GROMACS .gro file of C-alpha atoms in nm:
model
  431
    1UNK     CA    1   0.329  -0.128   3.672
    2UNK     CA    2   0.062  -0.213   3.959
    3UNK     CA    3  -0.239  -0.392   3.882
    4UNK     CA    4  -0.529  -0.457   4.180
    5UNK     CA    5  -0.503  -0.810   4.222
    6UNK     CA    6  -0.216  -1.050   4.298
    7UNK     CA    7  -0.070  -1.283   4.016
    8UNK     CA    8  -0.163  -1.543   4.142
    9UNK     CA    9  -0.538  -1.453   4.125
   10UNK     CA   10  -0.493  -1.357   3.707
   11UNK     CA   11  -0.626  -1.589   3.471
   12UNK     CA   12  -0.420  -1.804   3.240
   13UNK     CA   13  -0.442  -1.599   2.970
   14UNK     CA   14  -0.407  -1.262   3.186
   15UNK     CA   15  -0.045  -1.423   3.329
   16UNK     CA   16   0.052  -1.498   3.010
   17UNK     CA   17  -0.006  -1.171   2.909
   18UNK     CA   18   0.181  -1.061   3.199
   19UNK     CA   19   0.456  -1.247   3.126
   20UNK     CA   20   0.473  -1.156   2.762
   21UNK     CA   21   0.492  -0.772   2.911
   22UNK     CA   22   0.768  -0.799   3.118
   23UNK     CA   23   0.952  -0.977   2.863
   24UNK     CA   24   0.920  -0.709   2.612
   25UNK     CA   25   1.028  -0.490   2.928
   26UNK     CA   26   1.307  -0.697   3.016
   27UNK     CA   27   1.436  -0.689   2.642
   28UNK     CA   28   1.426  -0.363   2.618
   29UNK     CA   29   1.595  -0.335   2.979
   30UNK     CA   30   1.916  -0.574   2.803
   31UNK     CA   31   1.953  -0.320   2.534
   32UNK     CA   32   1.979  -0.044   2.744
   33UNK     CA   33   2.339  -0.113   2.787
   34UNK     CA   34   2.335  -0.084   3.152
   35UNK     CA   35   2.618  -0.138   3.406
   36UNK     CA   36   2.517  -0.132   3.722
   37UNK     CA   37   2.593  -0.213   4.096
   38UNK     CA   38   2.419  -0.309   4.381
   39UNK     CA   39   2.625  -0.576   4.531
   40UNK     CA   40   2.847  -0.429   4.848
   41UNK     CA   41   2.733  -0.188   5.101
   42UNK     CA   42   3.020   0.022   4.997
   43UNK     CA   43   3.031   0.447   5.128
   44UNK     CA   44   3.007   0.666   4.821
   45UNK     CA   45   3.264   0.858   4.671
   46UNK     CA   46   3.121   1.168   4.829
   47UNK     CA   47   3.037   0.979   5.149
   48UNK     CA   48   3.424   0.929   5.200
   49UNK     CA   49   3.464   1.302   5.069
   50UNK     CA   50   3.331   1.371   5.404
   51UNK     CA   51   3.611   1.309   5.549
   52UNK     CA   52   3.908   1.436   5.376
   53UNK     CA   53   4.019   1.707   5.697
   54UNK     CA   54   4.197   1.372   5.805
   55UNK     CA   55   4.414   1.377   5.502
   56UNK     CA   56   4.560   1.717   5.689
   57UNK     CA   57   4.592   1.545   6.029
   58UNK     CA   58   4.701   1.504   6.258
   59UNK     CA   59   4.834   1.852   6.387
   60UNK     CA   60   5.034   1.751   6.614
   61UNK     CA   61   5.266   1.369   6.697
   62UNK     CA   62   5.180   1.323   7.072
   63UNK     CA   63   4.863   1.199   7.200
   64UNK     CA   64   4.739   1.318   7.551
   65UNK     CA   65   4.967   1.136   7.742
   66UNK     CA   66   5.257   1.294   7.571
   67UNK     CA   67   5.353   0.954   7.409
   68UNK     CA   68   5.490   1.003   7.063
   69UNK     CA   69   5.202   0.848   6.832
   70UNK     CA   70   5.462   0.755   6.528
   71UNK     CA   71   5.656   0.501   6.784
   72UNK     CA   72   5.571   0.155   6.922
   73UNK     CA   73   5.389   0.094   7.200
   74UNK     CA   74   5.015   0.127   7.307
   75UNK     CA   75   4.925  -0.199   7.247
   76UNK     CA   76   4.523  -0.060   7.349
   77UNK     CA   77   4.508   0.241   7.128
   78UNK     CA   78   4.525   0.604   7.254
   79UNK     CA   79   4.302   0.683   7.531
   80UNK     CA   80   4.161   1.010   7.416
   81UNK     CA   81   3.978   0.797   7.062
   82UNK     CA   82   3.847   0.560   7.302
   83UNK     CA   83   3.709   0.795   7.510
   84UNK     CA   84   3.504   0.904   7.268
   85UNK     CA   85   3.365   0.576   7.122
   86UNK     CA   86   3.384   0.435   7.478
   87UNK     CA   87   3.085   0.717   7.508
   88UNK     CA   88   2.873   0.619   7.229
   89UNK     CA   89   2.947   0.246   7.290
   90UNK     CA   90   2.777   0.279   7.625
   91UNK     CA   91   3.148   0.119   7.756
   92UNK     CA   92   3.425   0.214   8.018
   93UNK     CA   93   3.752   0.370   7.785
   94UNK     CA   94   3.966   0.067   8.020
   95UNK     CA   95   3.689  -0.167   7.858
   96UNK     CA   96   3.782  -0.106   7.526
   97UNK     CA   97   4.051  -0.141   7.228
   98UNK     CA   98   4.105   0.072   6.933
   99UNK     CA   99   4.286  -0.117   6.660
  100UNK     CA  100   4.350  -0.083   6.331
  101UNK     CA  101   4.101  -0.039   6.041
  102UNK     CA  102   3.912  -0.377   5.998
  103UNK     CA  103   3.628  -0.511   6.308
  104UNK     CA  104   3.661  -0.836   6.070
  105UNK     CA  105   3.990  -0.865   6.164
  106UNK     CA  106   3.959  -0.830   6.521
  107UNK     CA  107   3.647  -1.097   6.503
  108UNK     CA  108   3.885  -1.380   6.303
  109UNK     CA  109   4.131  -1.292   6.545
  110UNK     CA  110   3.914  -1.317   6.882
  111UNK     CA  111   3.783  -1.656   6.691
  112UNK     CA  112   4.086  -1.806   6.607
  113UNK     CA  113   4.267  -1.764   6.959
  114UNK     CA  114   3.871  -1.938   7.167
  115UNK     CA  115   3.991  -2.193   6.907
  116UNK     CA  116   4.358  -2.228   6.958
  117UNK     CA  117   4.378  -2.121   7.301
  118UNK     CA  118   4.028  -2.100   7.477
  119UNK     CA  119   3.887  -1.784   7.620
  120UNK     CA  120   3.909  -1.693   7.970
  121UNK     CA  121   3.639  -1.890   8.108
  122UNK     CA  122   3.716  -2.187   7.885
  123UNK     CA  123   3.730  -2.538   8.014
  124UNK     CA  124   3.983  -2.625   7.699
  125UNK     CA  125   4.047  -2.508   7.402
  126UNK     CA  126   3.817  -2.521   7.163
  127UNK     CA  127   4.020  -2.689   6.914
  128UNK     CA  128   4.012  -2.957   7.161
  129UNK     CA  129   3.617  -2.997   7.134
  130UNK     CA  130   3.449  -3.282   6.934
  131UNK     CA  131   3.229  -3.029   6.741
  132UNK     CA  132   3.180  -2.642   6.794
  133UNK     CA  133   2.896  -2.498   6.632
  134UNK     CA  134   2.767  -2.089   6.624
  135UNK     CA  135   2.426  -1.989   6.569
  136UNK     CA  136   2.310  -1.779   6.299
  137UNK     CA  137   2.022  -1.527   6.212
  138UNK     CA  138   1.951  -1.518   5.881
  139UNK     CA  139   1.920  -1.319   5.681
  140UNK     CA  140   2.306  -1.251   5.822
  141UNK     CA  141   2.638  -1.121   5.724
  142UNK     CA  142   2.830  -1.350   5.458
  143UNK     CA  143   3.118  -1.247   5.563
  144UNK     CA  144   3.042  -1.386   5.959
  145UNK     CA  145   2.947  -1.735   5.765
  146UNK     CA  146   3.281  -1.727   5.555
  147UNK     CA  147   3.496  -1.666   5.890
  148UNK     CA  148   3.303  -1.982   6.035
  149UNK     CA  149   3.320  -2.169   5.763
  150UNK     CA  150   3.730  -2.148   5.747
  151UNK     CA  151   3.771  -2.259   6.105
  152UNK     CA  152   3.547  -2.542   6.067
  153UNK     CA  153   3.276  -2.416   6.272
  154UNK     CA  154   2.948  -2.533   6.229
  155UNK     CA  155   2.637  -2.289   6.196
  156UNK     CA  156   2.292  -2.305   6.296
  157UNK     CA  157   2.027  -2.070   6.181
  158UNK     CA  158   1.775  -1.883   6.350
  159UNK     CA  159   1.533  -1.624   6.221
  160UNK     CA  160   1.587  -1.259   6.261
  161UNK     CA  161   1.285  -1.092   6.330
  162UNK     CA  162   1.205  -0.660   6.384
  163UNK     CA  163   1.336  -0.703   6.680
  164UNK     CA  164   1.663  -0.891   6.656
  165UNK     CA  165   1.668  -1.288   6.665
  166UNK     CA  166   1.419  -1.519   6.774
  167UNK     CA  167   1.565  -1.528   7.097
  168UNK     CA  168   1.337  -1.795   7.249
  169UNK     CA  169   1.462  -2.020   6.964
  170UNK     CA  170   1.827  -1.933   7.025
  171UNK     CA  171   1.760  -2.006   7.435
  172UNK     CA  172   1.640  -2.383   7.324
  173UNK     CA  173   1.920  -2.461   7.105
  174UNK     CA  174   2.186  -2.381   7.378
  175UNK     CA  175   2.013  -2.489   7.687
  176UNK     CA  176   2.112  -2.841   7.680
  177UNK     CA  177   2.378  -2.829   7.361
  178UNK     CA  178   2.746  -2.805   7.453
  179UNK     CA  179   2.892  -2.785   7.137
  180UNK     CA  180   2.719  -2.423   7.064
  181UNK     CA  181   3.005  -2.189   7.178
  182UNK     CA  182   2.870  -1.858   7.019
  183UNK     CA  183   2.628  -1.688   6.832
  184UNK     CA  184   2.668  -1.353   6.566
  185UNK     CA  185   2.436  -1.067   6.596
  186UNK     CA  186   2.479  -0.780   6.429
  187UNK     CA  187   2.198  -0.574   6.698
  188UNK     CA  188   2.114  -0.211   6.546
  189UNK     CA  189   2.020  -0.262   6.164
  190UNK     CA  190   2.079  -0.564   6.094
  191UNK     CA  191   2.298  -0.690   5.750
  192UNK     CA  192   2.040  -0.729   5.563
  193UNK     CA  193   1.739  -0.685   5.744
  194UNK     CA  194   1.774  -0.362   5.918
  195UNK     CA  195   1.609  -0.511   6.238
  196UNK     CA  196   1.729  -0.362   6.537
  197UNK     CA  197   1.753  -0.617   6.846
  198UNK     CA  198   1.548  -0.504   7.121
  199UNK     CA  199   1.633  -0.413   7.515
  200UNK     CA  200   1.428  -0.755   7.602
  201UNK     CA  201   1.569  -0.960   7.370
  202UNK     CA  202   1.925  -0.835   7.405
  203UNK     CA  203   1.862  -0.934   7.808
  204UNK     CA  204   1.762  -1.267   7.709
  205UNK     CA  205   2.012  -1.340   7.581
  206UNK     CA  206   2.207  -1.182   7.836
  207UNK     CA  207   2.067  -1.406   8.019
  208UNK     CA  208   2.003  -1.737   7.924
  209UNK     CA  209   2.113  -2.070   8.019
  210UNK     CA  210   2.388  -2.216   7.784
  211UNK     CA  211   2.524  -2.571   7.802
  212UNK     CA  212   2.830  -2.452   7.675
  213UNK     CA  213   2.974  -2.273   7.997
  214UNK     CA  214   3.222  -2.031   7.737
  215UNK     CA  215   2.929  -1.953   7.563
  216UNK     CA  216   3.007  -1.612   7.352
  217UNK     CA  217   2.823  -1.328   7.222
  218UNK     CA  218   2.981  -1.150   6.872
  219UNK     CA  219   2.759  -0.872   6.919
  220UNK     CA  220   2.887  -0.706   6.544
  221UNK     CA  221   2.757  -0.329   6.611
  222UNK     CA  222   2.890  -0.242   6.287
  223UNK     CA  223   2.582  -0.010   6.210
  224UNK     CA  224   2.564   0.146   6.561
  225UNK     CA  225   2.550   0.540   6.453
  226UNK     CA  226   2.396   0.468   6.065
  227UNK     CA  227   2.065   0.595   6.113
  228UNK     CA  228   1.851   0.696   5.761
  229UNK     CA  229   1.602   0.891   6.004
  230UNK     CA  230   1.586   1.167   6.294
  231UNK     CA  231   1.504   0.853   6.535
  232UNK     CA  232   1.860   0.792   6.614
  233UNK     CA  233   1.830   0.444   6.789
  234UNK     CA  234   2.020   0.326   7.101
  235UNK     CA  235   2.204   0.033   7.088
  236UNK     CA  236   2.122  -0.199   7.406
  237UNK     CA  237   2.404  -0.204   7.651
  238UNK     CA  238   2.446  -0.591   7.611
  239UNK     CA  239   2.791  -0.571   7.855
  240UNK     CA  240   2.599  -0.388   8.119
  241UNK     CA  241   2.300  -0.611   8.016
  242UNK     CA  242   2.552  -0.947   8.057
  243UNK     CA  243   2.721  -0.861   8.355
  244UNK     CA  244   2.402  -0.803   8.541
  245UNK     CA  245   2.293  -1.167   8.431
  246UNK     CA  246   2.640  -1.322   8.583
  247UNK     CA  247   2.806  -1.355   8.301
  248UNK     CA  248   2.985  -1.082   8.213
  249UNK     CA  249   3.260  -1.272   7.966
  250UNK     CA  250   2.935  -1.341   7.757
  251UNK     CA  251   2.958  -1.095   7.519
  252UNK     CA  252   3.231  -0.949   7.283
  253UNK     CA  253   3.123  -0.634   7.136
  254UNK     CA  254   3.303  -0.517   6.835
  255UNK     CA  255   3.197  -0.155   6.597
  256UNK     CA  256   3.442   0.059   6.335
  257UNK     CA  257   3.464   0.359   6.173
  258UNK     CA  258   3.465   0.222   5.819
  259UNK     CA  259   3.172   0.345   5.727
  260UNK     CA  260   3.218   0.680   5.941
  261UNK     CA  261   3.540   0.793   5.782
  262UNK     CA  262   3.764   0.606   5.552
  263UNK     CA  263   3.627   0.255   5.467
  264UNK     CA  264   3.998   0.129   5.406
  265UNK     CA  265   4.198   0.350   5.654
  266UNK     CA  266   3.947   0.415   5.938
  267UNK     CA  267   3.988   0.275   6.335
  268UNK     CA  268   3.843  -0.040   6.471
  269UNK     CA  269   3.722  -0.140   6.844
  270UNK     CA  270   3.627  -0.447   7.091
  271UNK     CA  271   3.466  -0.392   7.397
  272UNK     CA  272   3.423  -0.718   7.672
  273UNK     CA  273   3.452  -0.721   8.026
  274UNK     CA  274   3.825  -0.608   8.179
  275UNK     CA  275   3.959  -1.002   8.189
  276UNK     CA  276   3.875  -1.055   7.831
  277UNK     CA  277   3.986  -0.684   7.696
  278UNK     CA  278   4.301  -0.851   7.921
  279UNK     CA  279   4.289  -1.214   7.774
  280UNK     CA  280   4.262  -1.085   7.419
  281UNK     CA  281   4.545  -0.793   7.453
  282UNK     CA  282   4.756  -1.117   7.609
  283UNK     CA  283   4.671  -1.277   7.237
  284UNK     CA  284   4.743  -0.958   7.050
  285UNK     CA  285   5.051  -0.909   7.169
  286UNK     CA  286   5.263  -1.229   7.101
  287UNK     CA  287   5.227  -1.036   6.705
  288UNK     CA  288   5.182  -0.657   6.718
  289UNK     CA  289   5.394  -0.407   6.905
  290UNK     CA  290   5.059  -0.142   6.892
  291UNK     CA  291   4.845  -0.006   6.617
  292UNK     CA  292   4.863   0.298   6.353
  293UNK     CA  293   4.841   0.559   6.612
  294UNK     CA  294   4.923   0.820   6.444
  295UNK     CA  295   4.576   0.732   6.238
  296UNK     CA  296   4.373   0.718   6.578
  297UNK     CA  297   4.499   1.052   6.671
  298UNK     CA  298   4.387   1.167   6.320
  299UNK     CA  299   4.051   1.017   6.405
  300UNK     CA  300   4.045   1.198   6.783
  301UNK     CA  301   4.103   1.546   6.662
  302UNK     CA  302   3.895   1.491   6.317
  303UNK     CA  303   3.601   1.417   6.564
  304UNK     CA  304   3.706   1.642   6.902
  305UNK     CA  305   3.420   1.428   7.108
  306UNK     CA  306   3.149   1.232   7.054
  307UNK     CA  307   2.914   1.491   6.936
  308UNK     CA  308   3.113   1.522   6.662
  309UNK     CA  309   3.087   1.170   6.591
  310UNK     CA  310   2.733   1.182   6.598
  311UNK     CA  311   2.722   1.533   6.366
  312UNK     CA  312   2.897   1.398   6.128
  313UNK     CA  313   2.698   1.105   6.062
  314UNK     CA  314   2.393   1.298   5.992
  315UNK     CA  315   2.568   1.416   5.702
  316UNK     CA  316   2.576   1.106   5.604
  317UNK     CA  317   2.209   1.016   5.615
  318UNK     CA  318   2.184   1.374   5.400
  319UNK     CA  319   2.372   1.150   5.138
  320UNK     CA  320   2.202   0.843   5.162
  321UNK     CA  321   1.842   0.855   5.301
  322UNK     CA  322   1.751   0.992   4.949
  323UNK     CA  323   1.891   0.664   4.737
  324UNK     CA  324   1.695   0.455   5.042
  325UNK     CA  325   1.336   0.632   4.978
  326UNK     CA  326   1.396   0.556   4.580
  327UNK     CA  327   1.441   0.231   4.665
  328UNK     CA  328   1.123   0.175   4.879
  329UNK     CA  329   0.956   0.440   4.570
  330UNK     CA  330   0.999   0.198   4.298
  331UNK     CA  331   0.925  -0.105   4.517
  332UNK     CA  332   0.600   0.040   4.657
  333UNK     CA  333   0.502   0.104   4.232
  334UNK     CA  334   0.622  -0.141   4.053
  335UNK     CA  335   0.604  -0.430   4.304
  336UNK     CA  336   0.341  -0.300   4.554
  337UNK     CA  337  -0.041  -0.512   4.573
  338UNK     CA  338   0.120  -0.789   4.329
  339UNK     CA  339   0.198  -1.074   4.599
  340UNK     CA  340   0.574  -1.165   4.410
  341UNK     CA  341   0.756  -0.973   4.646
  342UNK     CA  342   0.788  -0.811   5.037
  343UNK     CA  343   1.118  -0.567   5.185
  344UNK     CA  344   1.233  -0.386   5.436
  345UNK     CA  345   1.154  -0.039   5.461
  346UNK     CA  346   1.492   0.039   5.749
  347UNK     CA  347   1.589   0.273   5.964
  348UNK     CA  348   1.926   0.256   5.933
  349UNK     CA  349   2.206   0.067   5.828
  350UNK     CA  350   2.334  -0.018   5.436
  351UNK     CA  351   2.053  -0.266   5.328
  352UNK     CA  352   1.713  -0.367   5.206
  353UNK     CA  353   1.631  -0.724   5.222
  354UNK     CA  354   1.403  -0.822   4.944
  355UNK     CA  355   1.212  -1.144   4.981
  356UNK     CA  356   1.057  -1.273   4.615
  357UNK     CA  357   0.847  -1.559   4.537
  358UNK     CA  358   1.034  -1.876   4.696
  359UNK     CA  359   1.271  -2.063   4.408
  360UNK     CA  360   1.319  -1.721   4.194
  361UNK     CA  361   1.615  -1.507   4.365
  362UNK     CA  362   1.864  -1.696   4.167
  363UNK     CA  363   1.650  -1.613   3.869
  364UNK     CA  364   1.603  -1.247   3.945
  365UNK     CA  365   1.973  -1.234   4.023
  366UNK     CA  366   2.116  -1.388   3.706
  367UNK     CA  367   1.843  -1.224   3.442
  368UNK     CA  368   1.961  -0.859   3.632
  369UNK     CA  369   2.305  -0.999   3.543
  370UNK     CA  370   2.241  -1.030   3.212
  371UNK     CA  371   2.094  -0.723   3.198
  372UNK     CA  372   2.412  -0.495   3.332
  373UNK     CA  373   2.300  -0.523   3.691
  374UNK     CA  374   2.509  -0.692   3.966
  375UNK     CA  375   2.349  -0.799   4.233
  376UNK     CA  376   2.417  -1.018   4.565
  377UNK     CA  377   2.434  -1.362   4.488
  378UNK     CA  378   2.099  -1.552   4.595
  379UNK     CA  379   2.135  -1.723   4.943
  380UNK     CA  380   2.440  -1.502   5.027
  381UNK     CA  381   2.248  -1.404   5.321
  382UNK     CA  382   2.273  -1.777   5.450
  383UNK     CA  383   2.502  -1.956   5.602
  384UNK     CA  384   2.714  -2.179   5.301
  385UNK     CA  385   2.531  -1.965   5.031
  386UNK     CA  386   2.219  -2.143   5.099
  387UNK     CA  387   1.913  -2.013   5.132
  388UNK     CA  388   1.664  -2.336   5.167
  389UNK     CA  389   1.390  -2.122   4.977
  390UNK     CA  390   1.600  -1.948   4.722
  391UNK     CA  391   1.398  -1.609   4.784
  392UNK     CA  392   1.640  -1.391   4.947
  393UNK     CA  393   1.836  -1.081   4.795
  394UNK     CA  394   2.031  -0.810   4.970
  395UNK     CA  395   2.018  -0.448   4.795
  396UNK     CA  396   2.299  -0.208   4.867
  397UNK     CA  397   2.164   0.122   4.743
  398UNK     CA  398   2.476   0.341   4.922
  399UNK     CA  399   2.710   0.345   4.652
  400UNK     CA  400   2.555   0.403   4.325
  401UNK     CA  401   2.471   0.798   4.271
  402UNK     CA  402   2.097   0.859   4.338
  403UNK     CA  403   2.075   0.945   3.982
  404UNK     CA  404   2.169   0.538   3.949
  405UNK     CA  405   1.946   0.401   4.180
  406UNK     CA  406   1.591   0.436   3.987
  407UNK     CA  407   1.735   0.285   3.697
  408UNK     CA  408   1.887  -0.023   3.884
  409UNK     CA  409   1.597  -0.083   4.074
  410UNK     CA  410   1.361  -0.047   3.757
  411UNK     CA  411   1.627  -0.313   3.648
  412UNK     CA  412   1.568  -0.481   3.972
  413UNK     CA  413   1.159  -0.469   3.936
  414UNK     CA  414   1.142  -0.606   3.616
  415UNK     CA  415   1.337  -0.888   3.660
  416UNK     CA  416   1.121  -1.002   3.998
  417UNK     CA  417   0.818  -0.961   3.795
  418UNK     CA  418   0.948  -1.184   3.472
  419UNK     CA  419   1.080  -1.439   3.765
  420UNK     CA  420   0.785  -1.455   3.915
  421UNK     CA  421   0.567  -1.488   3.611
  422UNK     CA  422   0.767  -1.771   3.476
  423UNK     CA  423   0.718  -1.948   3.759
  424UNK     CA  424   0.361  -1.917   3.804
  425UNK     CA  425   0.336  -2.018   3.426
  426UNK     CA  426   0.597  -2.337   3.484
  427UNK     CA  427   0.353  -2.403   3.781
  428UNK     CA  428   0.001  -2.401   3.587
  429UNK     CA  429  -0.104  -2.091   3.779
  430UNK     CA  430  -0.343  -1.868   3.594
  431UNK     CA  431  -0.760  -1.997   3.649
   0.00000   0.00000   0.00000
């Protein structure tokens, strides 16, 4: 449904009428028997089908060197793999490490030994500060907020704009604050947002004066090569970027293939300057003798270079650009001139953010519940699961079929439009 004029401009007995619509809608919606999901930005079934040739590799058991991939060793993953994501990283192969499957892991990991041990331009460890506290854009990653939240570590929001976070914010909160160690930033299309942090912003921060002398960077590039369009954008070379600035232990740049090849058996990486690809190998190795090489050498001949890295994710956004323009479709119609509702329209990345009238997600997300539609939960976005307005919701269109999508986002539309109409009514809107 679109009508010319916002809700808020309808009479009394035009919202009420409104209302009495979608709930006739919404009724009919709950009887539909749906069962739907929009909650994880999960590959699709024949997203991962792209990439069964690795269940027939490798070819061969030695990497380049000769080494024999099924035996320990190689603490730093095989040199011809990082070669190629050292090339689409915009990093030198000594600079970085290929790991096993999960960037997470690597980031709790990286986090837990600044904590236990300090990095490498630490004063102490930071288990030995008063407070440590880690600034957050929001909309964010839950999972970054989680990881925080179970080492204690305080968080600080910021907003993330188009073009990455407010840095100027971000540069007052650190100037003169101590006990901010770190910030997330998940720079080319964003979790949610799909912003994409910019080569001025990225400098800033480069940049920037920090009270806290260890101050760190987890620049998440988790979405570096997940474009939805033929404007394949470049990530900013934040090492380059930071080591130009003087402080080149700044930031700690992480990326995976997990939503390239396998979700659950793909190859991770970190990329920092050589002392802290050193400092964090150092770590590493007090508990791992090397990773799943024989995996990595999977992933090196699966690919041959990074062209091939780059090929094959276009086949990718064959898959998934459709489910992202019948997303924005039944948006645009059903939600479009109506003032209950603004989203992202990305680039790239797994995501729409959906803004609806403030004090309504949780509303929209538990009447789509009812309704056979899972959604996000409300404020999930937000550091502790709470979003001070209540208006944020994260879609994940990737891995429902496209045949899916239009129904759960009807689901979706209706149940904004009954939210927001109860709450005009509960606030005496209508002239």
């Amino acid at each position: 449904m679109s009508t010319a004029q916002p809700l808020s401009a309808l009479s009394a007995d035009q919202l009420a009428s409104f209302r009495e619509t979608q709930q006739t809608a919404y009724d009919e919606l709950k009887a539909s028997g749906l069962k739907l999901d929009l909650t994880r930005g999960k590959p699709s079934t024949e997203q991962l089908d792209l990439s069964n040739g690795l269940l027939t590799l490798p070819t061969q058991v030695n990497d380049a060197s000769g080494a024999d991939t099924r035996n320990y060793g190689n603490l730093q993953g095989i040199a011809e793999l990082r070669e190629i994501f050292a090339e689409l990283l915009w990093v030198s192969p000594d600079q970085l490490v290929a790991g096993g499957n999960s960037s997470l892991t690597m980031m709790k990991d990286t986090l837990v030994d600044l904590v236990l041990f300090g990095g490498v331009d630490s004063p102490k460890p930071w288990r030995l500060e008063e407070k440590v506290r880690f600034i957050c854009p929001v909309p964010g990653y839950d999972r970054h907020h989680t990881l925080l939240d179970s080492l204690g570590i305080e968080m600080i929001t910021v907003p993330m704009t188009p073009d990455g976070p407010d840095a100027d914010a971000v540069a007052a909160l650190v100037a003169d604050d101590p006990t901010i160690k770190g910030m997330w930033l998940v720079p080319t299309y964003s979790n949610p947002a799909g912003s994409v942090c910019s080569q001025d912003v990225a400098a800033k921060l480069a940049a920037m004066p920090t009270a806290a002398h260890d101050f760190k960077i987890f620049w998440d590039n988790a979405y570096a090569f997940h474009h939805l369009t033929e404007d394949e954008v470049k990530s900013a070379d934040i090492l380059s970027l930071a080591s130009a600035a003087g402080h080149p232990h700044r930031p700690i740049v992480f990326a995976s293939t997990s939503k390239i090849t396998f979700a659950g058996a793909g190859v991770a990486f970190l990329a920092a300057s050589p002392e802290q690809v050193k400092w964090y190998l150092g770590h590493l190795g007090k508990g791992s003798i090397g990773p799943d090489k024989v995996n990595q050498l999977r992933h090196a001949e699966f690919f041959g270079n990074a062209e091939g890295v780059i090929t094959h994710m276009r086949r990718h956004r064959d898959i998934i650009a459709p489910k992202f323009a019948e997303v924005q479709r039944v948006l645009r119609e059903r939600l479009g001139g109506l003032d209950v509702a603004t989203w992202t329209d990305p680039v790239g990345g797994y995501f729409v953010s959906l803004d609806v009238l403030p004090g309504t997600a949780s509303r929209v997300v538990e009447l789509a519940k009812a309704a056979g539609v899972a959604l996000t939960p409300a404020g999930a976005s937000y550091p502790y699961g709470n979003d001070p307005q209540d208006t944020n919701i994260r879609l994940a269109p990737t891995y429902p079929a496209l045949a899916e999508v239009t129904p759960a986002m009807e689901a979706v539309a209706t149940c904004v439009l009954l939210a927001a109409a109860e709450k005009l009514s509960a606030g005496g809107q209508g002239r």
